[in-house]
Amino acid sequence: MNILVTGGAGYIGSHTCVALLEAGHTVIIADNLCNSKAETIDKIKEIVNQTSNENIDNQITFYKIDVTNEEAMGAIFTNHKIDGVIHFAGLKAVGESVEKPLEYYYNNIVSTMFLAKACGKYGVKKFVFSSSATVYGDNTVPFVETMKLLPTTNPYGETKAMSERILTDVVKANPDLSVALLRYFNPVGAHTSGLIGEAPNGVPNNLMPYVTQVAKGKLKQLRVFGNDYPTEDGTGVRDYIHVVDLADGHVVALDKLESGLHIYNLGTGKGTSVLQLVKAFEEANGIEVPYEIVDRRSGDIASCYADASKANDELGWIAKRGIVEMCRDAWRFEKNYKE
Ligand code: NAD
Ligand code: WQD
């Protein structure tokens, strides 16, 4: 299939492009590079060409383009016969979304609306959307797809909840379109080649890139946000999922997508605390990660992990990689990465 991947130069998008190409699909990437680099496209080609019998360079096309530019995006739909869209493009920094809500609402909502509209106009049948466990709010763990969603705590989360509602209505109005809302838990790790991975701009907000940068000596020590949560060791519990497992989930969702709206949690179903992750990282890589306990971070919840059984039952997808592989692969990428 010809798959339009918005945000395909980004962290999850680049790994998904590798998985799509390895599965024999053709990818058309639309990314404005606001949080990624053009070199990533070459790295995707390099990874796939290493294992493929034939050169895949002509199965990947890159457009440096803003997805909210409806006219320019229209030209992509006219030039390529798009069979499916995976919509990763979006702004994702929670703290920044509180400071710049309009940028977040505009970028994340308008892009989703324009793409859904283009699917109707150009007869595209499959749409896969990057949602987030953040839409569950502070529900009781494990989070199940059938749960009533609780309020999100920031504009970023709201853009995901709103995009989900918009796409739900679009499917009702356009029964030819199949939509998968994929709710990711906490994606970490990197491709085993060490060529692509998570490289946030500035000081990382998320735990794993912070840990890898402390291990590299770029940051002095980790601040653990609170050890008085009602969890096993008092630190926050999350469902970390290897980005390559997550990427595979997209390929499967696209292949198996049937008409209508389908919601899937993409997580491992296992919770890991901050201190357990630090210990796993130290053991996997033989490196010490100094840390101090500080106050809770505003907006954080105690525990967040998935009931991942629906994706397993309906798609046959299951996360295969454990926390040790996540830590090892994240560190390999960080060591290799040059700014
Ligand atoms: P990322 O920032 O690495 O990738 C997003 C890509 O989209 C970047 O390459 C960026 O340049 C591009 N982009 C942003 N706005 C654009 C626009 N208007 N036009 C064209 N390109 C644009 O982020 P990621 O971690 O790969 O996340 C991908 C998606 O998954 C996002 O929608 C994010 O909200 C969602 N998500 C991420 C996480 C996470 O923890 N990483 C968790 C849940 C959901
Ligand atoms: C994980 C745990 C922190 C950094 C965020 C978004 C969510 C989704 C994934 C996009 C928590 C603790 C963190 C640090 C720490 N993104 N921590 N010190 O908050 O679960 O989710 O990213 O959709 O929407 O909110 O991820 O990696 O920031 O935090 O102690 O320096 O690590 O308190 O318990 P989070 P995270």
Short mmCIF file of C-alpha atoms and ligand atoms in Angstrom, two decimals:
data_model
loop_
_atom_site.label_atom_id
_atom_site.label_comp_id
_atom_site.label_asym_id
_atom_site.label_seq_id
_atom_site.Cartn_x
_atom_site.Cartn_y
_atom_site.Cartn_z
CA MET A 1 0.00 0.00 0.00
CA ASN A 2 1.03 3.65 -0.45
CA ILE A 3 1.02 5.13 3.03
CA LEU A 4 1.16 8.85 3.78
CA VAL A 5 3.07 9.23 7.05
CA THR A 6 2.75 12.70 8.54
CA GLY A 7 5.51 13.42 11.07
CA GLY A 8 7.49 10.53 9.57
CA ALA A 9 10.84 12.18 10.36
CA GLY A 10 10.01 12.23 14.07
CA TYR A 11 10.72 9.71 16.81
CA ILE A 12 7.80 7.28 16.46
CA GLY A 13 7.19 8.11 12.79
CA SER A 14 10.73 7.20 11.69
CA HIS A 15 10.57 3.79 13.39
CA THR A 16 7.16 3.20 11.83
CA CYS A 17 8.51 4.08 8.36
CA VAL A 18 11.19 1.41 8.82
CA ALA A 19 8.54 -1.14 9.81
CA LEU A 20 6.27 -0.15 6.89
CA LEU A 21 9.08 -0.41 4.33
CA GLU A 22 10.21 -3.74 5.78
CA ALA A 23 6.62 -4.97 5.39
CA GLY A 24 6.72 -4.01 1.68
CA HIS A 25 4.73 -0.76 1.80
CA THR A 26 5.66 2.48 0.04
CA VAL A 27 5.89 5.54 2.28
CA ILE A 28 5.29 9.19 1.52
CA ILE A 29 6.51 11.33 4.41
CA ALA A 30 5.12 14.81 5.10
CA ASP A 31 7.02 16.61 7.83
CA ASN A 32 7.90 20.28 8.38
CA LEU A 33 10.96 19.27 10.47
CA CYS A 34 9.91 21.53 13.36
CA ASN A 35 11.03 18.79 15.77
CA SER A 36 13.20 16.54 13.60
CA LYS A 37 15.98 16.51 11.02
CA ALA A 38 16.07 15.73 7.29
CA GLU A 39 19.01 13.31 7.89
CA THR A 40 16.55 10.94 9.54
CA ILE A 41 15.14 10.13 6.09
CA ASP A 42 18.60 8.91 4.99
CA LYS A 43 18.93 6.88 8.19
CA ILE A 44 15.57 5.19 7.51
CA LYS A 45 16.81 4.25 4.02
CA GLU A 46 20.15 3.04 5.41
CA ILE A 47 18.47 0.76 7.97
CA VAL A 48 16.06 -0.82 5.51
CA ASN A 49 18.64 -1.18 2.72
CA GLN A 50 20.92 -3.12 5.11
CA THR A 51 18.41 -5.96 5.35
CA SER A 52 16.51 -5.69 2.07
CA ASN A 53 17.42 -7.63 -1.07
CA GLU A 54 16.59 -4.69 -3.28
CA ASN A 55 17.28 -0.98 -2.94
CA ILE A 56 14.24 0.66 -1.36
CA ASP A 57 15.20 4.30 -2.04
CA ASN A 58 12.39 4.72 -4.58
CA GLN A 59 9.82 3.41 -2.08
CA ILE A 60 10.22 6.45 0.12
CA THR A 61 9.37 10.04 -0.79
CA PHE A 62 9.90 12.98 1.52
CA TYR A 63 8.05 16.30 1.43
CA LYS A 64 9.16 19.11 3.72
CA ILE A 65 5.72 20.49 4.23
CA ASP A 66 3.40 21.77 6.92
CA VAL A 67 0.43 19.46 7.30
CA THR A 68 -1.81 22.44 8.08
CA ASN A 69 -1.10 23.77 4.56
CA GLU A 70 -4.20 22.32 2.92
CA GLU A 71 -3.34 23.31 -0.63
CA ALA A 72 0.19 21.91 -0.57
CA MET A 73 -1.06 18.72 1.06
CA GLY A 74 -3.70 18.41 -1.66
CA ALA A 75 -0.90 18.17 -4.21
CA ILE A 76 0.49 15.10 -2.39
CA PHE A 77 -2.88 13.37 -2.57
CA THR A 78 -3.08 14.25 -6.27
CA ASN A 79 0.47 13.06 -7.08
CA HIS A 80 0.31 9.78 -5.16
CA LYS A 81 -2.51 7.28 -4.92
CA ILE A 82 -2.67 7.21 -1.14
CA ASP A 83 -4.20 4.03 0.36
CA GLY A 84 -3.80 4.95 4.01
CA VAL A 85 -2.72 7.80 6.28
CA ILE A 86 -0.83 7.52 9.55
CA HIS A 87 -1.02 10.87 11.27
CA PHE A 88 1.90 11.39 13.68
CA ALA A 89 2.57 15.08 12.99
CA GLY A 90 1.88 17.17 16.03
CA LEU A 91 3.35 19.18 18.84
CA LYS A 92 3.80 17.09 21.98
CA ALA A 93 5.47 19.01 24.81
CA VAL A 94 2.99 19.10 27.69
CA GLY A 95 4.53 22.11 29.50
CA GLU A 96 4.87 24.13 26.29
CA SER A 97 1.22 23.47 25.48
CA VAL A 98 0.21 25.29 28.67
CA GLU A 99 2.25 28.33 27.58
CA LYS A 100 1.24 28.25 23.91
CA PRO A 101 -2.26 26.71 23.83
CA LEU A 102 -3.27 28.29 20.51
CA GLU A 103 -0.23 26.87 18.72
CA TYR A 104 -1.09 23.42 20.03
CA TYR A 105 -4.80 23.59 19.23
CA TYR A 106 -4.11 24.98 15.75
CA ASN A 107 -1.35 22.56 14.80
CA ASN A 108 -2.83 19.39 16.27
CA ILE A 109 -6.50 19.93 15.52
CA VAL A 110 -6.33 21.64 12.13
CA SER A 111 -3.91 19.01 10.81
CA THR A 112 -6.29 16.22 11.86
CA MET A 113 -9.29 17.97 10.31
CA PHE A 114 -7.57 18.70 6.99
CA LEU A 115 -6.30 15.13 6.70
CA ALA A 116 -9.72 13.65 7.50
CA LYS A 117 -11.23 15.96 4.88
CA ALA A 118 -8.61 14.94 2.31
CA CYS A 119 -9.37 11.25 2.97
CA GLY A 120 -13.00 11.91 1.98
CA LYS A 121 -12.05 14.00 -1.05
CA TYR A 122 -9.40 11.62 -2.42
CA GLY A 123 -11.12 8.35 -1.47
CA VAL A 124 -8.56 7.23 1.13
CA LYS A 125 -9.99 4.33 3.15
CA LYS A 126 -7.66 3.98 6.14
CA PHE A 127 -6.65 6.51 8.78
CA VAL A 128 -4.48 5.72 11.79
CA PHE A 129 -4.23 8.39 14.47
CA SER A 130 -1.55 8.88 17.15
CA SER A 131 -3.49 9.25 20.34
CA SER A 132 -2.23 8.98 23.86
CA ALA A 133 -2.97 7.39 27.22
CA THR A 134 -3.30 10.97 28.42
CA VAL A 135 -6.95 10.88 27.23
CA TYR A 136 -7.82 8.54 30.13
CA GLY A 137 -7.00 11.28 32.66
CA ASP A 138 -6.60 10.07 36.24
CA ASN A 139 -8.62 6.85 35.80
CA THR A 140 -8.13 3.62 37.75
CA VAL A 141 -5.38 1.38 36.35
CA PRO A 142 -5.23 -0.59 34.16
CA PHE A 143 -6.76 1.69 31.53
CA VAL A 144 -9.25 -0.10 29.27
CA GLU A 145 -10.57 1.24 25.95
CA THR A 146 -14.18 1.04 27.20
CA MET A 147 -13.54 3.40 30.13
CA LYS A 148 -15.26 6.74 30.34
CA LEU A 149 -12.52 9.29 29.65
CA LEU A 150 -11.70 11.77 32.41
CA PRO A 151 -10.55 15.36 31.87
CA THR A 152 -7.01 15.84 30.62
CA THR A 153 -4.75 18.18 32.56
CA ASN A 154 -3.24 20.29 29.76
CA PRO A 155 -3.94 21.66 26.25
CA TYR A 156 -1.76 18.96 24.62
CA GLY A 157 -3.91 16.22 26.13
CA GLU A 158 -7.02 18.14 25.12
CA THR A 159 -5.87 18.18 21.47
CA LYS A 160 -5.72 14.37 21.57
CA ALA A 161 -9.14 14.03 23.20
CA MET A 162 -10.65 16.51 20.72
CA SER A 163 -9.01 14.83 17.71
CA GLU A 164 -10.46 11.51 18.87
CA ARG A 165 -13.95 13.05 19.04
CA ILE A 166 -13.58 14.69 15.62
CA LEU A 167 -12.50 11.43 13.99
CA THR A 168 -15.31 9.54 15.72
CA ASP A 169 -17.84 11.90 14.11
CA VAL A 170 -16.08 11.78 10.74
CA VAL A 171 -16.38 7.98 10.63
CA LYS A 172 -20.11 8.21 11.38
CA ALA A 173 -20.53 10.59 8.45
CA ASN A 174 -18.21 8.69 6.10
CA PRO A 175 -18.71 4.93 6.54
CA ASP A 176 -16.16 4.25 3.75
CA LEU A 177 -13.40 5.42 6.08
CA SER A 178 -11.84 3.14 8.71
CA VAL A 179 -10.14 4.87 11.62
CA ALA A 180 -7.84 3.46 14.29
CA LEU A 181 -7.25 5.59 17.36
CA LEU A 182 -4.03 4.21 18.83
CA ARG A 183 -3.49 5.23 22.44
CA TYR A 184 0.22 5.02 23.13
CA PHE A 185 1.50 4.62 26.65
CA ASN A 186 5.13 5.73 27.25
CA PRO A 187 7.25 5.09 24.13
CA VAL A 188 10.98 4.66 24.83
CA GLY A 189 14.01 2.90 23.32
CA ALA A 190 15.36 3.06 19.80
CA HIS A 191 16.10 0.97 16.72
CA THR A 192 18.87 -1.57 17.42
CA SER A 193 21.03 0.00 14.69
CA GLY A 194 21.45 3.06 16.95
CA LEU A 195 20.77 5.23 13.89
CA ILE A 196 17.33 6.56 14.86
CA GLY A 197 15.89 7.31 18.28
CA GLU A 198 14.55 10.05 20.50
CA ALA A 199 16.50 13.31 20.33
CA PRO A 200 14.48 16.03 22.03
CA ASN A 201 15.34 19.70 21.62
CA GLY A 202 16.73 21.31 24.79
CA VAL A 203 16.40 19.73 28.22
CA PRO A 204 14.19 16.63 27.98
CA ASN A 205 10.81 16.56 29.73
CA ASN A 206 10.44 12.79 29.53
CA LEU A 207 12.14 10.35 31.85
CA MET A 208 14.12 8.08 29.50
CA PRO A 209 15.88 10.80 27.46
CA TYR A 210 16.67 12.57 30.74
CA VAL A 211 18.21 9.36 32.11
CA THR A 212 20.29 8.76 28.95
CA GLN A 213 21.58 12.34 29.03
CA VAL A 214 22.57 11.98 32.70
CA ALA A 215 24.34 8.72 31.82
CA LYS A 216 26.20 10.55 29.02
CA GLY A 217 27.27 13.29 31.44
CA LYS A 218 25.31 15.95 29.58
CA LEU A 219 23.04 16.50 32.59
CA LYS A 220 24.27 16.29 36.17
CA GLN A 221 21.60 14.19 37.85
CA LEU A 222 18.05 13.00 37.47
CA ARG A 223 15.35 14.66 39.53
CA VAL A 224 12.78 12.08 40.58
CA PHE A 225 9.45 13.87 40.83
CA GLY A 226 7.99 12.65 44.12
CA ASN A 227 8.36 9.46 46.18
CA ASP A 228 5.11 9.74 48.10
CA TYR A 229 2.69 8.35 45.50
CA PRO A 230 0.53 5.36 46.44
CA THR A 231 2.78 2.99 44.46
CA GLU A 232 5.16 0.19 45.46
CA ASP A 233 8.17 2.46 46.07
CA GLY A 234 6.35 5.81 46.10
CA THR A 235 7.54 6.94 42.64
CA GLY A 236 5.31 7.28 39.57
CA VAL A 237 4.43 4.13 37.66
CA ARG A 238 4.18 4.08 33.85
CA ASP A 239 3.78 1.57 31.05
CA TYR A 240 6.98 1.96 29.02
CA ILE A 241 6.76 0.48 25.54
CA HIS A 242 9.62 -0.12 23.11
CA VAL A 243 9.23 2.17 20.09
CA VAL A 244 9.87 -0.73 17.69
CA ASP A 245 6.94 -2.67 19.21
CA LEU A 246 4.86 0.47 18.87
CA ALA A 247 5.90 0.84 15.21
CA ASP A 248 4.91 -2.78 14.52
CA GLY A 249 1.51 -2.04 16.08
CA HIS A 250 0.88 0.55 13.37
CA VAL A 251 1.67 -1.84 10.53
CA VAL A 252 -0.65 -4.47 11.98
CA ALA A 253 -3.42 -1.92 12.66
CA LEU A 254 -3.19 -0.69 9.08
CA ASP A 255 -3.28 -4.20 7.61
CA LYS A 256 -6.17 -5.41 9.74
CA LEU A 257 -8.22 -2.24 9.89
CA GLU A 258 -11.88 -2.93 9.10
CA SER A 259 -14.56 -0.37 8.47
CA GLY A 260 -15.66 1.83 11.36
CA LEU A 261 -13.89 3.24 14.38
CA HIS A 262 -11.45 1.13 16.40
CA ILE A 263 -9.64 2.15 19.55
CA TYR A 264 -6.56 0.28 20.77
CA ASN A 265 -4.23 0.73 23.70
CA LEU A 266 -0.64 0.19 22.64
CA GLY A 267 1.20 -0.64 25.84
CA THR A 268 2.77 -3.64 27.53
CA GLY A 269 0.25 -3.92 30.34
CA LYS A 270 3.11 -3.71 32.87
CA GLY A 271 3.83 -0.81 35.19
CA THR A 272 7.40 0.26 36.03
CA SER A 273 8.23 2.88 38.66
CA VAL A 274 10.77 5.66 38.13
CA LEU A 275 13.25 4.00 40.50
CA GLN A 276 12.73 0.58 38.88
CA LEU A 277 13.50 2.13 35.49
CA VAL A 278 16.65 3.80 36.83
CA LYS A 279 17.81 0.49 38.33
CA ALA A 280 17.02 -1.42 35.11
CA PHE A 281 19.00 1.17 33.11
CA GLU A 282 22.01 0.92 35.46
CA GLU A 283 22.00 -2.89 35.31
CA ALA A 284 21.42 -3.12 31.55
CA ASN A 285 24.22 -0.69 30.71
CA GLY A 286 26.60 -0.89 33.67
CA ILE A 287 26.38 2.85 34.24
CA GLU A 288 25.38 4.74 37.35
CA VAL A 289 22.55 7.27 37.11
CA PRO A 290 22.75 9.70 40.04
CA TYR A 291 19.41 11.05 41.20
CA GLU A 292 17.75 13.13 43.87
CA ILE A 293 14.14 13.04 45.05
CA VAL A 294 12.33 16.34 44.55
CA ASP A 295 8.70 17.50 44.78
CA ARG A 296 5.98 16.03 42.61
CA ARG A 297 5.62 17.55 39.13
CA SER A 298 2.32 19.33 38.70
CA GLY A 299 -0.19 17.44 36.54
CA ASP A 300 1.45 14.00 37.05
CA ILE A 301 -0.67 11.04 38.08
CA ALA A 302 0.51 8.18 40.30
CA SER A 303 0.01 5.24 37.94
CA CYS A 304 -0.69 4.75 34.27
CA TYR A 305 -0.60 1.39 32.53
CA ALA A 306 -2.62 -0.36 29.89
CA ASP A 307 -4.93 -3.25 29.64
CA ALA A 308 -3.39 -4.26 26.31
CA SER A 309 -5.59 -7.29 25.67
CA LYS A 310 -7.84 -5.78 22.97
CA ALA A 311 -4.95 -5.18 20.53
CA ASN A 312 -3.79 -8.73 21.21
CA ASP A 313 -7.24 -10.29 20.75
CA GLU A 314 -8.27 -8.32 17.65
CA LEU A 315 -4.99 -7.50 15.92
CA GLY A 316 -2.77 -10.29 17.22
CA TRP A 317 -0.32 -7.62 18.36
CA ILE A 318 1.66 -7.84 21.56
CA ALA A 319 4.67 -5.86 22.82
CA LYS A 320 7.64 -8.26 22.71
CA ARG A 321 10.46 -6.19 24.16
CA GLY A 322 11.03 -5.74 27.88
CA ILE A 323 12.44 -2.93 30.00
CA VAL A 324 16.06 -4.16 29.68
CA GLU A 325 15.94 -3.94 25.87
CA MET A 326 14.30 -0.52 26.11
CA CYS A 327 17.12 0.74 28.35
CA ARG A 328 19.89 -0.87 26.28
CA ASP A 329 18.57 0.45 22.96
CA ALA A 330 17.89 3.95 24.30
CA TRP A 331 21.49 4.12 25.58
CA ARG A 332 22.99 2.83 22.32
CA PHE A 333 21.24 5.61 20.42
CA GLU A 334 22.25 8.28 22.93
CA LYS A 335 25.92 7.22 22.74
CA ASN A 336 25.85 7.38 18.92
CA TYR A 337 23.91 10.61 18.67
CA LYS A 338 25.71 13.79 17.61
CA GLU A 339 23.79 17.08 17.90
P1 NAD B 1 8.11 13.93 17.35
O1 NAD B 1 8.07 15.37 17.73
O2 NAD B 1 9.41 13.22 17.39
O3 NAD B 1 7.48 13.72 15.90
C1 NAD B 1 6.46 14.55 15.39
C2 NAD B 1 6.88 15.00 14.01
O4 NAD B 1 5.85 15.83 13.46
C3 NAD B 1 8.15 15.82 13.99
O5 NAD B 1 9.05 15.29 13.03
C4 NAD B 1 7.70 17.23 13.61
O6 NAD B 1 8.68 17.89 12.85
C5 NAD B 1 6.44 16.94 12.82
N1 NAD B 1 5.42 17.99 12.81
C6 NAD B 1 4.85 18.62 13.86
N2 NAD B 1 3.92 19.51 13.42
C7 NAD B 1 3.89 19.41 12.07
C8 NAD B 1 3.13 20.04 11.05
N3 NAD B 1 2.21 20.96 11.32
N4 NAD B 1 3.37 19.69 9.76
C9 NAD B 1 4.30 18.76 9.46
N5 NAD B 1 5.05 18.13 10.38
C10 NAD B 1 4.84 18.45 11.68
O7 NAD B 1 7.03 13.18 18.27
P2 NAD B 1 6.77 11.63 18.48
O8 NAD B 1 7.19 11.29 19.86
O9 NAD B 1 7.30 10.86 17.34
O10 NAD B 1 5.18 11.64 18.47
C11 NAD B 1 4.44 11.34 17.30
C12 NAD B 1 2.97 11.44 17.63
O11 NAD B 1 2.62 10.56 18.69
C13 NAD B 1 2.54 12.84 18.09
O12 NAD B 1 1.26 13.12 17.56
C14 NAD B 1 2.46 12.70 19.60
O13 NAD B 1 1.56 13.59 20.17
C15 NAD B 1 1.97 11.26 19.73
N6 NAD B 1 2.34 10.65 21.02
C16 NAD B 1 3.63 10.67 21.44
C17 NAD B 1 3.95 10.11 22.66
C18 NAD B 1 5.37 10.18 23.18
O14 NAD B 1 5.56 10.04 24.39
N7 NAD B 1 6.38 10.32 22.34
C19 NAD B 1 2.97 9.49 23.44
C20 NAD B 1 1.66 9.47 22.97
C21 NAD B 1 1.35 10.05 21.74
C1 WQD B 2 7.33 9.42 33.42
C2 WQD B 2 7.53 9.33 34.92
C3 WQD B 2 7.41 11.45 36.04
C4 WQD B 2 11.03 13.12 34.17
C5 WQD B 2 4.21 12.23 29.07
C6 WQD B 2 2.98 12.94 28.58
C7 WQD B 2 2.04 11.96 27.92
C8 WQD B 2 2.76 11.15 26.83
C9 WQD B 2 4.05 10.57 27.31
C10 WQD B 2 2.42 12.20 24.72
C11 WQD B 2 6.58 10.21 35.73
C12 WQD B 2 8.81 10.86 36.16
C13 WQD B 2 9.98 12.29 34.54
C14 WQD B 2 12.02 13.45 35.13
C15 WQD B 2 10.87 12.08 36.74
N1 WQD B 2 3.14 12.00 25.73
N2 WQD B 2 9.91 11.78 35.79
N3 WQD B 2 11.90 12.92 36.38
O1 WQD B 2 4.44 12.24 32.20
O2 WQD B 2 4.00 9.75 31.94
O3 WQD B 2 3.82 11.22 30.00
O4 WQD B 2 4.85 11.58 27.95
O5 WQD B 2 1.31 11.89 24.54
O6 WQD B 2 0.98 12.69 27.41
O7 WQD B 2 2.34 13.55 29.70
O8 WQD B 2 6.04 10.76 30.89
O9 WQD B 2 8.47 10.48 30.78
O10 WQD B 2 7.53 12.71 31.46
O11 WQD B 2 7.34 10.79 33.02
O12 WQD B 2 10.80 11.65 37.89
O13 WQD B 2 12.94 14.21 34.87
O14 WQD B 2 8.84 9.80 35.23
O15 WQD B 2 7.04 12.10 37.22
O16 WQD B 2 6.26 9.53 36.91
P1 WQD B 2 4.53 11.02 31.39
P2 WQD B 2 7.42 11.25 31.48
#
